[in-house]
């Protein structure tokens, strides 16, 4: 248990007593068993952290493959697959395992995600029994390695415009896969450069000269280790990070695959060349297909949050060991975390990480319910897709911000490769890009907010959304967004002004929730007005959307932060009384108020904060930091990161257990 310090809050405050294992149990939840298995595996393969620096790129790629296959043998990576093929039959457990794996080397994490999440997930969710029987048993063990060939050089986020073509040859009952030009080459494809034998290839399907949109096919990449006939593979070479993953470029020159290679859960082609699908609308079919792959975004969100935990654990432990400057003559130098500025730098990030962890629990549960069939109605699936997109964006941006701030907070020692930050920074940076560019994902979130009440979310592309919204009476949107009647609950002119009961006001979760709800709903109504105004002026829909993109992103951020705040408040309220609940309540308050403080300009511009109230929030954030300071080491220890994974001997010591 951490001890009291010089910057503790005033007398009268009772510091919570945290039972670290009990708090870890709260955080691990129902998946404690699989998380502990992953922690054990991480410790068993901890040498990979040194090997990433010591081995050449070819040797390191082989080592990463060896570790992934070794972990697969423990059952860790197969939890999301059906038991009849050797899996664990638990989607939620598979996400929890992947999240926990992010405590370790991130090349191992990403190669695991490519093999079992993307490649395996595509075959599981887009294929049917014939594909499951043929591929899943060997895929789950790692005996059969594959890749997920969606992204193209010229069509990164715009999947509907992919250039690769799959034409059906009815005479031979085969599909012919072709890369027509350089922009259509598959690029940045994990596992492609060295290890993949098969690829799930996304291509424009043509049957009898008629286009049917993007579909997925199982295509051989290698035969006996050499590229298959008609397949050209290039190595993408060294990247900023993740060099244990063999990313590559792929071109197809008239590659023939049998009719059965089409992953045919949502559409099929008869032997005679008749296209069949139970989903008539091609846009709906496309978005339904992509929706089955949402677990990738959920996985990356959780991984980003756990990367942030590693960085914060190292920086927090360093901050209670490292001393700098005397605060009075003839006294010992003060530890970093006793400085108010250092608390301000780290502790709101700890609070936000806890908040995102809780929000990730919610979206993981939704994913499990949708894919296990317990809540698989269309609206539940749309809610999942939107929430997954938004949390992926905020979670991975958070990781990037946290790693940088923690590196800086550890000074020159944080710049040494041995102390883990170099790997964390270079390996996690791309999280903001893969599984969907974050800005694109937030546009999808905003689109859902504008169109969800009509049930049209999955049917609209970007321009379709603009046209749809402009056909609405904007008053309808505004009326819908005023359902909470928040204007009656949020008052900036508070009785007593600056001295109004701060404990009952700012720390009231209902006040905090009202603020973030008001912000979201005001932004939503304002965005609808701006779009309609642009169209009323006869501007092109594309130009209108371009002009309001800043508003679109701000709305989506506000929406996701509201969801995160609600999730954290609900979790704290549900806990039994005790030290763990008291500590999480402090973190919840710090997260909510620091979120409001970070956007104080908006709240003041829109009349929700007075200057005095804004200053009071800043004082409260400082006070919460002082209250959380003695708990800081316990709070990062509760994440359950194996000591050996912190690998920062200059910062946390060899065992990583220093406590002050």
XYZ file of C-alpha atoms in Angstrom:
660
model
C 0.000 0.000 0.000
C 1.356 3.418 -0.909
C 2.117 5.814 1.943
C 0.921 9.390 2.573
C 3.039 12.161 1.084
C 3.718 15.856 1.420
C 1.170 16.885 -1.189
C -1.727 14.960 0.357
C -5.198 16.525 0.536
C -6.301 18.502 3.552
C -7.285 16.915 6.855
C -10.750 15.371 6.824
C -10.234 13.338 3.690
C -10.076 9.598 4.305
C -7.783 7.840 1.857
C -9.247 4.631 0.395
C -7.497 1.393 1.215
C -7.055 -0.590 -2.011
C -6.742 -4.359 -2.067
C -4.755 -4.655 -5.308
C -5.663 -8.290 -6.100
C -9.324 -7.475 -5.437
C -9.190 -4.512 -7.808
C -7.467 -6.679 -10.432
C -10.321 -9.151 -10.045
C -12.822 -6.346 -10.668
C -10.962 -5.250 -13.794
C -10.418 -8.758 -15.179
C -14.081 -9.594 -14.668
C -15.435 -12.837 -16.064
C -12.343 -13.373 -18.195
C -9.813 -13.575 -15.369
C -8.877 -17.142 -16.334
C -7.975 -16.418 -19.951
C -6.202 -13.213 -18.945
C -4.066 -15.139 -16.477
C -3.226 -17.716 -19.156
C -2.017 -14.909 -21.415
C 0.006 -13.381 -18.576
C 1.674 -16.763 -18.026
C 2.456 -17.067 -21.728
C 3.839 -13.532 -21.843
C 6.214 -14.325 -19.004
C 7.261 -17.578 -20.671
C 8.202 -15.749 -23.869
C 9.477 -12.549 -22.246
C 12.856 -12.891 -23.976
C 11.170 -11.571 -27.130
C 11.486 -8.042 -25.753
C 15.291 -8.330 -25.992
C 15.180 -10.362 -29.187
C 13.275 -7.578 -30.922
C 16.384 -5.402 -30.498
C 19.034 -8.074 -30.997
C 17.855 -10.180 -33.945
C 17.945 -9.268 -37.614
C 14.619 -8.750 -39.319
C 14.438 -12.237 -40.863
C 15.356 -13.995 -37.631
C 12.954 -11.849 -35.637
C 10.085 -12.638 -37.986
C 10.739 -16.348 -37.522
C 10.904 -15.917 -33.750
C 7.582 -14.086 -33.705
C 5.970 -16.847 -35.764
C 7.372 -19.445 -33.388
C 5.915 -17.616 -30.380
C 2.499 -17.213 -32.013
C 2.334 -20.942 -32.775
C 3.551 -21.739 -29.257
C 0.831 -19.617 -27.705
C -1.751 -21.193 -29.993
C -0.867 -24.580 -28.525
C -2.082 -23.361 -25.105
C -5.554 -22.543 -26.442
C -5.074 -18.804 -25.938
C -5.580 -17.742 -29.539
C -8.440 -20.076 -30.473
C -11.033 -18.975 -27.947
C -13.295 -17.332 -30.542
C -13.641 -20.365 -32.820
C -16.266 -23.150 -32.587
C -15.364 -26.073 -30.292
C -15.963 -28.613 -33.063
C -12.904 -27.261 -34.866
C -10.692 -27.003 -31.790
C -11.708 -23.571 -30.514
C -13.129 -22.301 -27.244
C -16.494 -21.055 -28.499
C -16.253 -17.724 -26.652
C -15.871 -14.507 -28.672
C -15.623 -12.364 -25.548
C -12.779 -14.479 -24.187
C -10.903 -14.173 -27.469
C -11.069 -10.359 -27.274
C -9.971 -10.390 -23.624
C -7.006 -12.589 -24.535
C -5.979 -10.262 -27.345
C -6.251 -7.192 -25.120
C -4.008 -8.786 -22.504
C -1.472 -9.845 -25.123
C -0.833 -6.115 -25.736
C 1.175 -6.040 -22.490
C 3.937 -7.807 -24.426
C 5.755 -7.439 -27.725
C 3.392 -5.867 -30.225
C 4.715 -7.778 -33.259
C 3.480 -10.927 -31.515
C 0.163 -9.181 -30.875
C -0.314 -8.052 -34.474
C 0.726 -11.344 -36.034
C -1.754 -13.053 -33.720
C -4.423 -10.596 -34.826
C -3.686 -11.154 -38.510
C -3.692 -14.937 -38.248
C -6.595 -15.585 -35.881
C -8.590 -12.357 -35.982
C -8.460 -11.206 -39.591
C -7.661 -14.324 -41.622
C -9.419 -16.741 -39.281
C -12.273 -14.350 -38.548
C -12.974 -13.804 -42.243
C -13.185 -17.539 -42.912
C -15.353 -18.067 -39.829
C -17.772 -15.176 -40.375
C -17.858 -14.887 -44.183
C -17.499 -18.566 -45.039
C -19.783 -21.548 -44.565
C -19.328 -25.105 -43.340
C -17.241 -26.204 -46.317
C -14.692 -23.502 -45.536
C -14.803 -24.133 -41.814
C -14.072 -27.837 -42.230
C -11.329 -27.244 -44.759
C -9.395 -24.537 -42.947
C -10.297 -23.902 -39.307
C -8.673 -26.936 -37.608
C -5.202 -26.200 -39.017
C -5.686 -22.448 -38.866
C -6.444 -22.548 -35.125
C -3.205 -24.397 -34.354
C -1.087 -22.155 -36.565
C -0.185 -25.048 -38.857
C -1.908 -23.184 -41.705
C -0.847 -19.541 -41.891
C -2.834 -16.989 -43.835
C -3.416 -13.304 -44.447
C -6.232 -10.820 -44.955
C -5.837 -9.136 -48.339
C -8.237 -6.210 -48.320
C -6.225 -2.961 -48.375
C -4.925 -1.698 -51.712
C -2.338 0.937 -52.501
C -4.913 3.218 -54.115
C -8.021 2.353 -52.081
C -7.144 2.241 -48.397
C -10.301 3.210 -46.525
C -12.687 3.099 -49.498
C -13.268 -0.640 -49.586
C -16.216 -0.406 -51.969
C -13.870 1.009 -54.635
C -11.283 -1.796 -54.514
C -9.695 -2.472 -57.900
C -8.922 -6.209 -57.725
C -11.340 -8.146 -59.943
C -12.735 -11.684 -59.657
C -14.471 -12.793 -62.864
C -16.443 -16.009 -62.965
C -15.572 -18.415 -65.788
C -18.696 -20.583 -66.074
C -17.097 -22.944 -68.588
C -14.431 -23.986 -66.094
C -16.407 -23.180 -62.928
C -13.603 -21.008 -61.647
C -13.011 -17.437 -60.549
C -10.153 -15.556 -62.176
C -8.464 -13.102 -59.791
C -6.672 -10.183 -61.446
C -4.822 -7.055 -60.325
C -5.522 -4.628 -63.197
C -3.035 -1.904 -62.235
C -0.631 -0.734 -59.523
C -3.239 1.130 -57.430
C -5.122 -2.198 -57.140
C -2.207 -4.159 -55.687
C -2.813 -5.447 -52.185
C -0.475 -3.619 -49.818
C 0.701 -3.642 -46.188
C -0.719 -7.166 -45.847
C 0.485 -8.846 -42.662
C 1.872 -12.409 -43.042
C 2.098 -11.954 -46.824
C 5.818 -11.385 -47.297
C 6.967 -14.673 -45.790
C 4.551 -16.955 -43.948
C 1.059 -16.973 -45.457
C 0.018 -19.963 -47.544
C -3.505 -18.678 -48.172
C -5.099 -15.260 -48.449
C -8.657 -14.079 -47.998
C -8.777 -11.719 -50.988
C -11.397 -8.997 -51.339
C -12.244 -8.292 -54.974
C -14.954 -6.904 -57.239
C -17.069 -9.866 -58.351
C -18.161 -10.019 -61.994
C -20.526 -12.717 -63.223
C -21.501 -12.835 -66.914
C -20.158 -9.320 -67.348
C -22.284 -7.910 -64.552
C -20.662 -6.377 -61.417
C -21.880 -7.476 -57.971
C -19.575 -5.510 -55.658
C -16.865 -6.605 -53.269
C -16.738 -10.250 -52.175
C -14.122 -12.380 -50.432
C -12.268 -15.415 -51.839
C -9.783 -17.922 -50.444
C -6.748 -17.790 -52.734
C -3.500 -19.807 -52.477
C -0.451 -17.568 -52.100
C 2.263 -20.190 -51.850
C 2.787 -23.773 -52.923
C 5.618 -25.595 -51.139
C 6.929 -22.261 -49.904
C 7.125 -20.606 -53.350
C 4.609 -18.086 -54.736
C 1.668 -19.823 -56.386
C 1.321 -19.543 -60.184
C 0.207 -16.043 -61.161
C 0.942 -14.604 -57.688
C 3.620 -11.949 -57.235
C 4.713 -11.073 -53.702
C 6.975 -8.242 -52.576
C 8.248 -7.502 -49.098
C 7.200 -4.100 -47.760
C 10.539 -4.022 -45.946
C 11.308 -2.271 -42.714
C 8.606 -0.170 -41.099
C 8.607 2.343 -38.253
C 7.877 -0.598 -35.978
C 6.298 -4.057 -35.864
C 9.217 -5.493 -37.806
C 8.427 -8.964 -36.545
C 5.393 -8.900 -38.851
C 6.105 -9.702 -42.508
C 3.971 -7.157 -44.356
C 3.918 -7.497 -48.114
C 2.411 -6.472 -51.452
C 0.484 -8.940 -53.596
C -0.498 -8.912 -57.270
C -2.651 -11.486 -59.027
C -2.167 -12.212 -62.731
C -5.157 -14.280 -63.789
C -5.030 -16.564 -60.741
C -7.702 -19.250 -61.014
C -9.523 -20.599 -57.971
C -12.477 -23.015 -57.847
C -16.039 -21.787 -57.499
C -16.018 -23.028 -53.894
C -13.297 -20.485 -53.034
C -15.956 -17.770 -52.712
C -16.738 -17.180 -49.036
C -20.435 -17.592 -49.529
C -22.268 -16.824 -46.312
C -24.032 -13.816 -47.846
C -23.867 -14.551 -51.579
C -23.015 -17.401 -53.936
C -22.594 -18.188 -57.618
C -24.151 -21.346 -58.997
C -22.030 -23.658 -61.164
C -23.868 -22.335 -64.224
C -22.994 -18.737 -63.331
C -26.108 -17.379 -61.612
C -25.487 -14.914 -58.790
C -27.619 -15.530 -55.684
C -27.993 -13.623 -52.406
C -30.630 -13.413 -49.710
C -29.768 -9.697 -49.405
C -31.055 -7.964 -52.526
C -29.649 -4.489 -51.947
C -25.925 -4.419 -52.841
C -25.105 -1.661 -50.343
C -26.830 -3.504 -47.523
C -25.032 -6.700 -48.533
C -21.670 -4.921 -48.508
C -22.157 -3.338 -45.101
C -23.499 -6.594 -43.674
C -20.354 -8.358 -44.847
C -18.067 -5.729 -43.339
C -20.086 -5.703 -40.145
C -19.107 -9.297 -39.436
C -15.484 -8.135 -39.210
C -16.140 -5.621 -36.431
C -14.228 -7.696 -33.896
C -10.981 -6.406 -35.407
C -11.827 -2.865 -34.338
C -12.903 -4.025 -30.889
C -9.626 -5.920 -30.541
C -7.434 -2.994 -31.595
C -9.264 -0.635 -29.243
C -8.545 -2.944 -26.306
C -4.945 -3.390 -27.376
C -4.408 0.365 -27.549
C -5.830 0.834 -24.076
C -3.469 -1.825 -22.704
C -0.471 -0.253 -24.429
C -1.354 2.903 -22.505
C -1.382 0.871 -19.288
C 2.174 -0.356 -19.859
C 3.456 3.167 -20.499
C 1.645 4.567 -17.469
C 2.841 1.754 -15.215
C 6.456 2.475 -16.135
C 6.106 6.260 -15.826
C 4.202 6.083 -12.529
C 6.681 3.699 -10.926
C 9.543 5.884 -12.103
C 7.815 8.958 -10.703
C 7.815 7.514 -7.169
C 11.517 6.551 -7.383
C 13.107 9.511 -9.130
C 13.900 12.562 -7.001
C 14.498 16.048 -8.328
C 15.138 19.336 -6.451
C 14.747 20.128 -2.756
C 11.555 21.836 -1.656
C 13.209 23.320 1.427
C 16.788 23.773 2.700
C 18.451 20.686 4.170
C 15.723 18.318 2.925
C 15.845 15.342 0.621
C 14.976 15.970 -3.008
C 11.295 15.444 -3.749
C 9.980 12.507 -5.751
C 8.505 13.478 -9.098
C 4.972 12.359 -8.390
C 4.727 14.740 -5.420
C 4.921 17.687 -7.816
C 1.536 19.020 -8.820
C 2.522 19.325 -12.473
C 3.689 15.711 -12.638
C 0.404 14.604 -11.091
C -1.419 16.663 -13.695
C 0.573 15.011 -16.473
C 0.019 11.410 -15.442
C -2.991 10.959 -13.191
C -5.743 12.234 -15.532
C -4.300 9.807 -18.089
C -4.555 6.995 -15.530
C -8.186 7.996 -14.943
C -8.938 8.094 -18.674
C -7.315 4.675 -19.114
C -9.590 3.238 -16.434
C -12.584 4.877 -18.107
C -11.667 3.447 -21.509
C -11.084 0.022 -19.930
C -14.644 0.059 -18.592
C -16.026 1.258 -21.934
C -14.113 -1.545 -23.651
C -15.803 -4.022 -21.307
C -19.162 -2.747 -22.548
C -18.349 -3.017 -26.244
C -16.762 -6.458 -25.771
C -19.953 -7.649 -24.087
C -22.032 -6.233 -26.940
C -19.809 -8.008 -29.458
C -20.173 -11.310 -27.622
C -23.958 -10.946 -27.429
C -24.326 -10.066 -31.113
C -22.052 -12.832 -32.390
C -23.338 -15.474 -29.999
C -26.873 -14.728 -31.169
C -28.285 -13.521 -27.851
C -28.783 -9.972 -29.174
C -28.448 -10.139 -32.949
C -31.174 -7.793 -34.149
C -30.133 -5.181 -36.731
C -30.234 -2.256 -34.309
C -27.957 -4.058 -31.838
C -25.504 -4.729 -34.636
C -25.556 -1.070 -35.722
C -24.977 0.076 -32.148
C -22.042 -2.303 -31.912
C -20.516 -1.132 -35.185
C -20.778 2.519 -34.196
C -19.471 2.003 -30.674
C -16.596 -0.170 -31.879
C -15.572 2.422 -34.473
C -15.651 5.267 -31.970
C -13.835 3.458 -29.183
C -11.177 2.221 -31.590
C -10.468 5.826 -32.555
C -10.380 7.234 -29.039
C -8.558 4.234 -27.566
C -5.727 4.229 -30.089
C -5.313 8.007 -30.057
C -5.137 7.728 -26.287
C -2.352 5.157 -26.563
C -0.324 7.423 -28.841
C -0.763 10.388 -26.514
C 0.022 8.390 -23.380
C 3.186 6.789 -24.736
C 4.538 10.192 -25.743
C 3.649 11.883 -22.443
C 5.081 9.025 -20.391
C 8.278 8.974 -22.446
C 8.749 12.667 -21.771
C 7.887 12.191 -18.095
C 10.780 9.726 -17.817
C 13.335 12.167 -19.228
C 16.453 10.934 -20.973
C 16.132 7.455 -19.496
C 12.802 7.095 -21.289
C 14.619 7.568 -24.593
C 16.831 4.522 -24.116
C 15.607 1.496 -26.048
C 16.157 -0.791 -23.058
C 13.403 1.020 -21.177
C 10.592 -0.084 -23.508
C 9.311 3.268 -24.730
C 11.076 3.060 -28.083
C 9.265 -0.191 -28.863
C 5.935 1.003 -27.462
C 6.089 4.186 -29.514
C 7.199 2.700 -32.824
C 5.055 -0.434 -32.603
C 1.783 1.175 -31.490
C 1.825 4.252 -33.713
C 0.089 2.466 -36.596
C -2.825 1.465 -34.351
C -4.446 4.778 -35.297
C -4.342 3.710 -38.958
C -5.117 0.024 -39.300
C -8.593 -1.453 -38.841
C -9.834 1.886 -40.134
C -8.280 5.354 -40.136
C -9.507 7.061 -36.982
C -10.906 10.127 -38.724
C -12.812 7.944 -41.161
C -14.189 5.864 -38.290
C -15.430 8.948 -36.468
C -17.232 10.048 -39.624
C -19.021 6.692 -39.581
C -20.015 7.314 -35.962
C -21.447 10.732 -36.806
C -23.292 9.333 -39.810
C -24.986 6.859 -37.522
C -26.067 9.618 -35.146
C -27.645 11.563 -37.995
C -29.476 8.633 -39.576
C -30.007 5.994 -36.900
C -33.594 6.851 -36.037
C -34.656 5.947 -39.568
C -32.750 2.657 -39.544
C -30.706 3.631 -42.581
C -27.206 3.559 -41.079
C -25.725 0.680 -43.014
C -27.229 1.674 -46.364
C -25.667 5.080 -46.851
C -22.315 6.065 -48.198
C -20.875 9.502 -47.471
C -22.838 11.390 -50.133
C -25.940 9.340 -49.447
C -25.840 10.441 -45.825
C -25.684 14.107 -46.863
C -28.616 13.735 -49.250
C -30.617 11.861 -46.630
C -30.107 14.433 -43.895
C -31.029 17.312 -46.173
C -34.359 15.650 -46.869
C -35.206 15.643 -43.181
C -36.993 18.459 -41.485
C -34.127 19.653 -39.324
C -36.605 20.276 -36.537
C -37.123 16.507 -36.346
C -33.467 15.984 -35.560
C -33.470 18.785 -33.017
C -36.613 17.451 -31.360
C -35.070 14.000 -31.091
C -31.900 15.393 -29.579
C -33.823 17.306 -26.918
C -35.340 14.175 -25.404
C -33.349 14.481 -22.186
C -34.505 18.088 -21.676
C -31.001 18.810 -20.477
C -31.407 22.546 -20.674
C -33.561 22.282 -17.561
C -30.862 20.349 -15.689
C -27.635 22.098 -16.634
C -27.299 25.582 -15.181
C -24.234 27.718 -15.449
C -25.621 30.407 -13.107
C -25.383 28.447 -9.882
C -26.578 29.721 -6.480
C -23.728 31.260 -4.550
C -21.512 31.626 -7.615
C -17.974 30.351 -7.220
C -18.575 29.184 -3.637
C -21.585 27.043 -4.481
C -21.268 23.631 -2.762
C -18.441 22.162 -4.850
C -18.693 18.706 -3.308
C -22.401 18.362 -4.111
C -22.092 20.040 -7.508
C -18.980 19.263 -9.506
C -18.621 15.796 -7.988
C -22.244 14.922 -8.667
C -22.197 12.329 -11.438
C -25.565 13.585 -12.658
C -24.024 17.010 -13.257
C -21.082 15.447 -15.098
C -23.365 13.322 -17.262
C -25.619 16.270 -18.016
C -22.666 18.275 -19.295
C -21.375 15.649 -21.730
C -24.894 14.786 -22.893
C -25.704 18.428 -23.560
C -22.497 18.876 -25.555
C -23.234 15.893 -27.783
C -26.828 16.788 -28.452
C -26.112 20.450 -29.111
C -23.406 19.443 -31.607
C -25.739 16.977 -33.314
C -28.495 19.548 -33.816
C -25.966 22.123 -34.998
C -24.454 19.738 -37.524
C -27.873 18.944 -38.982
C -28.529 22.673 -39.349
C -25.201 23.272 -41.110
C -25.765 20.455 -43.594
C -29.271 21.616 -44.424
C -28.125 25.215 -44.772
C -25.468 24.198 -47.295
C -27.912 22.255 -49.438
C -30.498 25.041 -49.243
C -27.827 27.259 -50.817
C -27.600 24.787 -53.724
C -24.079 23.628 -52.837
C -22.983 20.174 -54.020
C -23.420 17.480 -51.327
C -19.721 16.606 -51.425
C -18.744 20.230 -50.875
C -21.197 20.511 -47.980
C -19.788 17.458 -46.272
C -16.229 18.697 -46.714
C -17.142 22.012 -45.104
C -18.658 20.401 -42.006
C -16.085 17.662 -41.403
C -14.628 19.522 -38.421
C -18.104 19.502 -36.861
C -18.567 15.833 -37.775
C -15.389 14.783 -35.952
C -16.162 16.956 -32.918
C -19.642 15.423 -32.663
C -18.335 11.872 -32.889
C -15.699 12.531 -30.214
C -18.332 14.049 -27.955
C -20.611 11.065 -28.523
C -17.951 8.505 -27.641
C -16.817 10.473 -24.587
C -20.422 10.530 -23.412
C -20.643 6.759 -23.797
C -17.369 6.305 -21.919
C -18.526 8.584 -19.101
C -21.838 6.746 -18.761
C -20.080 3.376 -18.720
C -17.674 4.467 -15.972
C -20.421 6.023 -13.837
C -22.552 2.884 -14.175
C -19.644 0.612 -13.220
C -18.806 2.615 -10.101
C -22.436 2.731 -9.001
C -22.734 -1.046 -9.351
C -19.747 -1.873 -7.129
C -20.158 -2.820 -3.463
C -18.969 -0.270 -0.919
C -15.274 -0.473 -0.065
C -11.850 0.827 -0.931
C -12.004 -0.310 -4.541
C -15.273 1.547 -5.171
C -13.956 4.674 -3.438
C -10.787 4.658 -5.529
C -12.677 4.138 -8.782
C -15.088 6.920 -7.817
C -12.131 9.299 -7.521
C -10.905 8.206 -10.953
C -14.383 8.596 -12.423
C -14.648 12.143 -11.101
C -11.174 12.960 -12.394
C -11.974 11.570 -15.829
C -15.288 13.398 -16.118
C -14.032 16.758 -14.884
C -10.783 16.650 -16.849
C -12.866 15.853 -19.956
C -15.028 18.914 -19.333
C -11.953 21.002 -18.533
C -10.239 19.968 -21.772
C -13.208 21.330 -23.754
C -13.968 24.276 -21.473
C -13.834 26.710 -24.388
C -16.785 24.959 -26.049
C -18.812 24.834 -22.830
C -18.149 28.524 -22.168
C -18.967 29.501 -25.768
C -22.303 27.713 -25.452
C -23.228 29.110 -22.054
C -22.732 25.956 -20.018
C -19.830 27.250 -17.909
C -19.182 30.555 -16.231
C -15.606 31.698 -15.794
C -15.901 31.046 -12.064
C -17.274 27.559 -12.589
C -14.494 26.764 -15.056
C -11.877 27.800 -12.509
C -13.610 25.701 -9.873
C -13.366 22.640 -12.125
C -9.620 23.162 -12.521
C -9.210 23.423 -8.759
C -11.229 20.246 -8.324
C -9.079 18.403 -10.878
C -5.969 19.444 -8.946
C -7.523 18.276 -5.680
C -8.497 14.935 -7.183
C -4.934 14.471 -8.424
C -3.657 15.054 -4.882
C -6.140 12.518 -3.524
C -5.204 9.914 -6.116
C -1.446 10.459 -5.772
C -0.996 8.064 -2.777
C -2.985 5.405 -4.646
C -1.133 5.717 -7.946
C 1.141 2.676 -7.697
C -1.717 0.479 -6.479
C -3.865 1.655 -9.387
C -1.306 0.756 -12.046
C -0.424 -2.509 -10.291
C -4.094 -3.503 -10.411
C -3.825 -3.751 -14.204
C -1.904 -6.977 -13.634
C 0.956 -6.335 -16.047
C 3.612 -9.014 -15.432
C 6.686 -7.348 -13.935
C 8.922 -8.828 -16.598
C 6.840 -7.073 -19.271
C 7.695 -3.647 -17.879
C 11.343 -4.227 -18.873
C 12.561 -0.783 -17.883
C 15.421 -1.436 -15.434
C 16.569 2.186 -15.408
C 13.072 3.406 -14.595
C 11.312 0.878 -12.365
C 14.143 -1.376 -11.222
C 14.703 -4.947 -12.262
C 11.556 -6.318 -10.651
C 9.366 -3.288 -11.140
C 8.039 -3.362 -7.581
C 9.335 -0.134 -6.000
C 6.669 1.646 -3.979
C 6.747 4.961 -2.146
